[in-house]
Amino acid sequence: MIELRALSTADLPALLALQHATSTPPWSAATLEGQLLDPAREHGKNVVVATRDGEIVGVAGWVDAEGEQFGAPVFAGDREAADALVTTLVAHARERGAARIRISCTTPEQAKRESLESAGFRVVLDFITLAIAAEPRNPRIELARVAIDSVDPDVVRKLHDETFAGVDNAPPISLEQARHVQHRAWPEASGVWLDGEEPAAFVVAMRDGDCVEIDEIGVRSSWRRRGLARALVDRVIDIAATARIGEVRALIASTNTASLALHEAAGLRERYRRAVYQLELR
Ligand SMILES: CC(C)(COP(=O)(O)OP(=O)(O)OC[C@H]1O[C@@H](n2cnc3c(N)ncnc32)[C@H](O)[C@@H]1OP(=O)(O)O)[C@@H](O)C(=O)NCCC(=O)NCCS
């Protein structure tokens, strides 16, 4: 019998082992902690842990976005745990009147997939992780760079919300989420680029062991199709090589053709894929 309870930081090692046993790619402890304890999940309040006979068998976090619900991350050791977590997330989404709920699923996550399909979820898009080995590059960027953590969080929030408007699975962020992102970003590879006084683009890159992930890259519309994003991706690849980091990755929605084309043009290639399942609630 599954019991659901609140998250405790003492659960993190067992949850990391669960992530490694059930999903791909394996996360670092920092990634797991960053996901479960971030402001979007109310610093861990929007997380439920599933246990059986006191043993951890599942975990689910959720993000309450405007009109929609994201269940993430969700890891389940078996079908019973997956059912309990999916049922809880759907009930929460219905309770707050969300129009739809999305939960993603990697290829090895059989129990979760069965549970989602039997609850009526259907795949609406994929998330693709692209990767490339870091190497020296020589990008030319004419705009001035400002360190990501020295910029007013409201500038980051506005840049994010404006550039990501209409992009799948990228709802607007709060000021607190902007601050969190600025704090977690790897400063060397991240930044805001200014055209005079005006912010034109931003990059948030996260360092995680031997890997750098381009978490967010956004260029304002007046600056698009001028090679700026390509130069910024090249800059991350170059900085990773200088820091002797092995690999650069980016996680992109399969519906985001501009971003896929951009990263493929920069030489990144598909490594992992996970399906985003959706249930319409109205
Ligand atoms: C994706 C994004 C960052 C591209 O910025 P950009 O500065 O316009 O990109 P670049 O000018 O450097 O384009 C480099 C290459 O990427 C590809 N590309 C960029 N935008 C494209 C588009 N809208 N459609 C198709 N290919 C596109 C092209 O191959 C382009 O080379 P080309 O112009 O010689 O054909 C920008 O459209 C954006 O901010 N989108 C919203 C936020 C987002 O989706 N970010 C990525 C999330 S993972």
Short mmCIF file of C-alpha atoms and ligand atoms in Angstrom, two decimals:
data_model
loop_
_atom_site.label_atom_id
_atom_site.label_comp_id
_atom_site.label_asym_id
_atom_site.label_seq_id
_atom_site.Cartn_x
_atom_site.Cartn_y
_atom_site.Cartn_z
CA MET A 1 0.00 0.00 0.00
CA ILE A 2 1.35 3.41 -1.05
CA GLU A 3 1.51 6.30 1.38
CA LEU A 4 2.12 9.87 0.30
CA ARG A 5 3.94 12.35 2.48
CA ALA A 6 5.82 15.68 2.33
CA LEU A 7 9.41 15.88 1.10
CA SER A 8 12.26 15.98 3.59
CA THR A 9 15.81 16.90 2.56
CA ALA A 10 16.89 13.56 4.11
CA ASP A 11 15.02 11.87 1.20
CA LEU A 12 17.31 13.34 -1.46
CA PRO A 13 19.90 10.49 -1.66
CA ALA A 14 17.14 7.86 -2.02
CA LEU A 15 15.37 10.03 -4.62
CA LEU A 16 18.60 10.39 -6.60
CA ALA A 17 18.98 6.59 -6.60
CA LEU A 18 15.35 6.32 -7.77
CA GLN A 19 16.00 8.81 -10.62
CA HIS A 20 19.05 6.80 -11.72
CA ALA A 21 17.15 3.49 -11.55
CA THR A 22 14.12 4.68 -13.51
CA SER A 23 15.03 7.51 -15.92
CA THR A 24 17.68 8.92 -18.30
CA PRO A 25 20.01 10.75 -18.37
CA PRO A 26 21.21 10.28 -14.76
CA TRP A 27 20.93 13.53 -12.80
CA SER A 28 23.50 14.93 -10.40
CA ALA A 29 22.51 15.62 -6.78
CA ALA A 30 22.61 19.36 -7.60
CA THR A 31 20.14 18.97 -10.48
CA LEU A 32 17.73 16.94 -8.36
CA GLU A 33 17.92 19.45 -5.51
CA GLY A 34 17.63 22.37 -7.94
CA GLN A 35 14.44 20.87 -9.40
CA LEU A 36 12.70 19.76 -6.21
CA LEU A 37 13.57 22.73 -4.01
CA ASP A 38 13.24 25.60 -6.50
CA PRO A 39 10.80 28.53 -6.14
CA ALA A 40 8.55 27.10 -8.90
CA ARG A 41 7.92 24.17 -6.54
CA GLU A 42 7.62 26.42 -3.48
CA HIS A 43 11.06 25.26 -2.26
CA GLY A 44 9.85 21.66 -1.92
CA LYS A 45 6.30 22.29 -0.68
CA ASN A 46 4.94 21.32 -4.11
CA VAL A 47 6.48 17.87 -3.86
CA VAL A 48 5.03 14.60 -2.60
CA VAL A 49 7.02 11.45 -1.75
CA ALA A 50 5.47 7.98 -2.19
CA THR A 51 6.48 5.24 0.24
CA ARG A 52 5.61 1.58 0.73
CA ASP A 53 6.39 0.04 4.12
CA GLY A 54 8.54 3.10 4.83
CA GLU A 55 10.62 2.65 1.67
CA ILE A 56 10.67 5.42 -0.95
CA VAL A 57 9.12 4.23 -4.22
CA GLY A 58 8.22 7.49 -5.93
CA VAL A 59 8.27 11.29 -5.98
CA ALA A 60 6.30 13.98 -7.78
CA GLY A 61 6.82 17.72 -7.98
CA TRP A 62 4.43 20.16 -9.61
CA VAL A 63 4.38 23.69 -10.97
CA ASP A 64 1.17 25.70 -10.77
CA ALA A 65 1.23 27.75 -13.99
CA GLU A 66 -1.48 30.11 -15.23
CA GLY A 67 -4.32 27.87 -16.46
CA GLU A 68 -2.15 24.77 -16.72
CA GLN A 69 -0.38 22.26 -14.54
CA PHE A 70 3.07 20.73 -14.93
CA GLY A 71 3.87 17.53 -13.07
CA ALA A 72 7.67 17.49 -12.91
CA PRO A 73 9.80 15.81 -11.89
CA VAL A 74 7.86 12.55 -11.46
CA PHE A 75 9.75 9.30 -10.75
CA ALA A 76 8.06 6.02 -9.89
CA GLY A 77 9.65 2.69 -9.03
CA ASP A 78 6.60 0.66 -10.07
CA ARG A 79 3.08 0.90 -11.45
CA GLU A 80 1.33 1.26 -8.09
CA ALA A 81 3.56 4.20 -7.13
CA ALA A 82 3.06 5.77 -10.58
CA ASP A 83 -0.73 5.45 -10.29
CA ALA A 84 -0.77 7.07 -6.85
CA LEU A 85 1.38 10.00 -8.02
CA VAL A 86 -0.46 10.57 -11.30
CA THR A 87 -3.84 10.46 -9.50
CA THR A 88 -2.64 13.02 -6.95
CA LEU A 89 -1.28 15.38 -9.60
CA VAL A 90 -4.47 15.19 -11.69
CA ALA A 91 -6.64 15.79 -8.60
CA HIS A 92 -4.57 18.85 -7.68
CA ALA A 93 -4.80 20.20 -11.24
CA ARG A 94 -8.59 19.74 -11.28
CA GLU A 95 -8.92 21.37 -7.88
CA ARG A 96 -7.18 24.54 -9.03
CA GLY A 97 -9.19 24.63 -12.26
CA ALA A 98 -6.27 24.03 -14.66
CA ALA A 99 -7.30 23.39 -18.28
CA ARG A 100 -4.64 20.73 -18.84
CA ILE A 101 -1.82 18.87 -17.14
CA ARG A 102 1.50 17.78 -18.63
CA ILE A 103 3.88 15.11 -17.34
CA SER A 104 6.94 13.94 -19.29
CA CYS A 105 8.26 10.40 -19.60
CA THR A 106 11.60 8.97 -20.81
CA THR A 107 11.88 5.71 -22.76
CA PRO A 108 12.83 3.46 -19.79
CA GLU A 109 9.95 4.73 -17.60
CA GLN A 110 7.55 1.89 -18.37
CA ALA A 111 5.46 2.06 -15.17
CA LYS A 112 4.91 5.79 -15.49
CA ARG A 113 4.03 5.51 -19.19
CA GLU A 114 1.44 2.79 -18.52
CA SER A 115 -0.05 4.83 -15.72
CA LEU A 116 -0.27 8.00 -17.85
CA GLU A 117 -1.83 6.15 -20.78
CA SER A 118 -4.41 4.42 -18.61
CA ALA A 119 -5.33 7.79 -17.06
CA GLY A 120 -6.06 9.13 -20.56
CA PHE A 121 -2.87 11.16 -21.15
CA ARG A 122 -1.62 11.44 -24.77
CA VAL A 123 1.77 12.52 -26.17
CA VAL A 124 1.70 16.12 -27.44
CA LEU A 125 5.41 16.75 -28.03
CA ASP A 126 8.88 15.42 -27.23
CA PHE A 127 11.72 16.98 -25.31
CA ILE A 128 15.02 16.35 -27.06
CA THR A 129 18.43 16.58 -25.38
CA LEU A 130 21.08 17.57 -27.94
CA ALA A 131 24.78 17.35 -27.16
CA ILE A 132 28.23 18.20 -28.53
CA ALA A 133 31.78 17.78 -27.21
CA ALA A 134 33.15 21.13 -26.04
CA GLU A 135 35.74 22.63 -28.40
CA PRO A 136 37.45 25.99 -28.92
CA ARG A 137 35.43 28.37 -31.09
CA ASN A 138 35.82 32.02 -31.90
CA PRO A 139 32.45 33.75 -31.88
CA ARG A 140 32.16 37.44 -32.78
CA ILE A 141 29.60 39.20 -30.60
CA GLU A 142 29.37 42.95 -31.01
CA LEU A 143 27.00 43.58 -28.10
CA ALA A 144 28.22 44.26 -24.56
CA ARG A 145 27.86 41.41 -22.07
CA VAL A 146 26.71 41.98 -18.51
CA ALA A 147 27.14 39.26 -15.86
CA ILE A 148 23.85 37.43 -15.32
CA ASP A 149 23.93 37.81 -11.54
CA SER A 150 24.54 41.57 -11.69
CA VAL A 151 21.38 42.32 -13.70
CA ASP A 152 18.12 43.42 -12.07
CA PRO A 153 15.98 40.24 -11.77
CA ASP A 154 13.12 42.11 -13.43
CA VAL A 155 15.25 42.50 -16.59
CA VAL A 156 15.82 38.73 -16.66
CA ARG A 157 12.12 38.05 -16.03
CA LYS A 158 11.04 40.41 -18.84
CA LEU A 159 13.66 39.04 -21.27
CA HIS A 160 12.54 35.50 -20.50
CA ASP A 161 8.82 36.21 -20.75
CA GLU A 162 9.12 38.26 -23.95
CA THR A 163 11.48 35.94 -25.84
CA PHE A 164 9.77 32.70 -24.70
CA ALA A 165 6.19 33.87 -25.38
CA GLY A 166 4.50 31.13 -27.40
CA VAL A 167 7.26 28.55 -26.79
CA ASP A 168 5.90 25.17 -25.61
CA ASN A 169 6.37 24.30 -21.91
CA ALA A 170 7.91 27.68 -21.10
CA PRO A 171 5.35 29.61 -19.04
CA PRO A 172 6.12 33.11 -17.70
CA ILE A 173 8.35 33.18 -14.62
CA SER A 174 8.06 35.08 -11.35
CA LEU A 175 10.65 37.54 -10.04
CA GLU A 176 11.70 34.94 -7.50
CA GLN A 177 12.22 32.34 -10.24
CA ALA A 178 14.31 34.87 -12.18
CA ARG A 179 16.47 35.43 -9.08
CA HIS A 180 16.82 31.66 -8.60
CA VAL A 181 17.94 31.20 -12.22
CA GLN A 182 20.48 34.05 -11.89
CA HIS A 183 21.84 32.48 -8.73
CA ARG A 184 22.12 28.95 -10.20
CA ALA A 185 23.56 29.97 -13.59
CA TRP A 186 27.22 29.28 -14.33
CA PRO A 187 28.38 32.93 -14.52
CA GLU A 188 31.15 32.52 -17.14
CA ALA A 189 28.91 30.95 -19.79
CA SER A 190 25.77 32.98 -19.00
CA GLY A 191 24.93 36.66 -19.44
CA VAL A 192 22.71 39.41 -20.73
CA TRP A 193 23.78 41.17 -23.95
CA LEU A 194 22.98 44.87 -24.35
CA ASP A 195 22.35 46.94 -27.48
CA GLY A 196 23.28 50.31 -25.94
CA GLU A 197 21.06 50.36 -22.85
CA GLU A 198 18.54 47.88 -24.26
CA PRO A 199 18.77 44.17 -23.36
CA ALA A 200 18.83 42.21 -26.65
CA ALA A 201 19.48 38.61 -25.57
CA PHE A 202 20.26 36.38 -22.64
CA VAL A 203 21.80 33.00 -21.95
CA VAL A 204 21.43 30.89 -18.83
CA ALA A 205 23.90 28.00 -18.81
CA MET A 206 24.09 25.56 -15.90
CA ARG A 207 27.26 23.71 -15.02
CA ASP A 208 26.76 20.17 -13.80
CA GLY A 209 29.92 18.10 -13.33
CA ASP A 210 31.50 17.43 -16.71
CA CYS A 211 28.60 18.97 -18.60
CA VAL A 212 27.18 22.44 -19.31
CA GLU A 213 23.53 22.73 -20.19
CA ILE A 214 22.23 25.69 -22.17
CA ASP A 215 19.15 26.08 -20.02
CA GLU A 216 17.71 29.17 -21.65
CA ILE A 217 18.70 31.23 -24.66
CA GLY A 218 16.45 34.04 -25.84
CA VAL A 219 16.90 36.74 -28.46
CA ARG A 220 14.43 39.65 -28.73
CA SER A 221 12.54 39.80 -32.02
CA SER A 222 14.32 42.88 -33.42
CA TRP A 223 17.63 41.01 -33.09
CA ARG A 224 16.56 37.69 -34.57
CA ARG A 225 18.02 36.01 -37.69
CA ARG A 226 21.24 38.02 -37.45
CA GLY A 227 23.42 35.22 -36.10
CA LEU A 228 23.34 36.40 -32.49
CA ALA A 229 22.02 33.17 -30.91
CA ARG A 230 24.46 31.11 -32.98
CA ALA A 231 27.35 33.24 -31.70
CA LEU A 232 26.06 32.86 -28.13
CA VAL A 233 25.86 29.05 -28.46
CA ASP A 234 29.39 29.02 -29.91
CA ARG A 235 30.50 31.12 -26.93
CA VAL A 236 29.13 28.54 -24.46
CA ILE A 237 30.89 25.71 -26.36
CA ASP A 238 34.15 27.72 -26.36
CA ILE A 239 33.96 28.62 -22.67
CA ALA A 240 33.21 25.01 -21.74
CA ALA A 241 36.34 23.91 -23.65
CA THR A 242 38.46 26.54 -21.87
CA ALA A 243 37.14 25.26 -18.51
CA ARG A 244 37.97 21.67 -19.64
CA ILE A 245 34.33 20.60 -19.46
CA GLY A 246 33.56 17.62 -21.69
CA GLU A 247 30.13 18.28 -23.11
CA VAL A 248 27.54 20.97 -23.87
CA ARG A 249 23.86 20.04 -23.91
CA ALA A 250 20.54 21.70 -24.62
CA LEU A 251 17.02 20.48 -23.86
CA ILE A 252 14.56 21.55 -26.56
CA ALA A 253 10.87 20.96 -27.27
CA SER A 254 10.31 19.10 -30.56
CA THR A 255 7.84 21.85 -31.55
CA ASN A 256 10.56 24.55 -31.22
CA THR A 257 11.84 24.40 -34.81
CA ALA A 258 13.87 27.63 -34.51
CA SER A 259 15.78 26.37 -31.47
CA LEU A 260 16.35 22.90 -32.95
CA ALA A 261 17.65 24.45 -36.18
CA LEU A 262 19.87 26.80 -34.20
CA HIS A 263 21.47 24.09 -32.05
CA GLU A 264 21.83 21.69 -34.99
CA ALA A 265 23.52 24.44 -37.00
CA ALA A 266 25.95 24.79 -34.08
CA GLY A 267 26.73 21.05 -34.33
CA LEU A 268 24.68 19.63 -31.44
CA ARG A 269 23.06 16.24 -32.11
CA GLU A 270 20.18 14.31 -30.53
CA ARG A 271 21.20 12.21 -27.51
CA TYR A 272 18.03 11.59 -25.45
CA ARG A 273 14.31 12.08 -25.99
CA ARG A 274 11.37 12.14 -23.63
CA ALA A 275 7.70 12.36 -24.44
CA VAL A 276 5.49 15.06 -22.94
CA TYR A 277 2.08 13.56 -22.07
CA GLN A 278 -0.97 15.78 -21.70
CA LEU A 279 -4.44 15.32 -20.24
CA GLU A 280 -7.14 17.85 -21.13
CA LEU A 281 -9.18 18.66 -18.02
CA ARG A 282 -11.94 20.75 -19.60
C1 LIG B 1 15.80 30.35 -31.04
C2 LIG B 1 16.35 31.78 -30.99
C3 LIG B 1 17.20 31.94 -29.73
C4 LIG B 1 17.22 32.02 -32.25
O1 LIG B 1 17.82 33.30 -32.14
P1 LIG B 1 18.44 34.05 -33.41
O2 LIG B 1 19.45 35.05 -32.91
O3 LIG B 1 17.36 34.55 -34.27
O4 LIG B 1 19.19 32.87 -34.17
P2 LIG B 1 20.38 33.04 -35.26
O5 LIG B 1 20.13 34.26 -36.07
O6 LIG B 1 21.68 32.95 -34.57
O7 LIG B 1 20.15 31.76 -36.16
C5 LIG B 1 21.15 30.78 -36.36
C6 LIG B 1 20.55 29.64 -37.17
O8 LIG B 1 19.51 29.01 -36.41
C7 LIG B 1 18.44 28.65 -37.31
N1 LIG B 1 17.24 29.45 -37.00
C8 LIG B 1 17.14 30.50 -36.15
N2 LIG B 1 15.86 30.93 -36.10
C9 LIG B 1 15.15 30.15 -36.92
C10 LIG B 1 13.78 30.10 -37.28
N3 LIG B 1 12.88 30.97 -36.78
N4 LIG B 1 13.39 29.14 -38.14
C11 LIG B 1 14.26 28.26 -38.67
N5 LIG B 1 15.59 28.26 -38.37
C12 LIG B 1 16.02 29.19 -37.50
C13 LIG B 1 18.93 28.94 -38.71
O9 LIG B 1 19.64 27.82 -39.15
C14 LIG B 1 19.86 30.10 -38.43
O10 LIG B 1 20.82 30.26 -39.44
P3 LIG B 1 20.45 31.18 -40.74
O11 LIG B 1 19.83 32.45 -40.22
O12 LIG B 1 21.76 31.36 -41.41
O13 LIG B 1 19.45 30.37 -41.52
C15 LIG B 1 15.21 32.84 -31.01
O14 LIG B 1 14.32 32.55 -32.07
C16 LIG B 1 14.42 32.89 -29.72
O15 LIG B 1 14.73 33.66 -28.81
N6 LIG B 1 13.35 32.07 -29.62
C17 LIG B 1 12.50 32.01 -28.44
C18 LIG B 1 13.19 31.41 -27.25
C19 LIG B 1 13.64 29.99 -27.49
O16 LIG B 1 12.91 29.18 -28.05
N7 LIG B 1 14.85 29.67 -27.04
C20 LIG B 1 15.43 28.36 -27.14
C21 LIG B 1 14.87 27.49 -26.07
S1 LIG B 1 15.72 25.98 -25.92
#
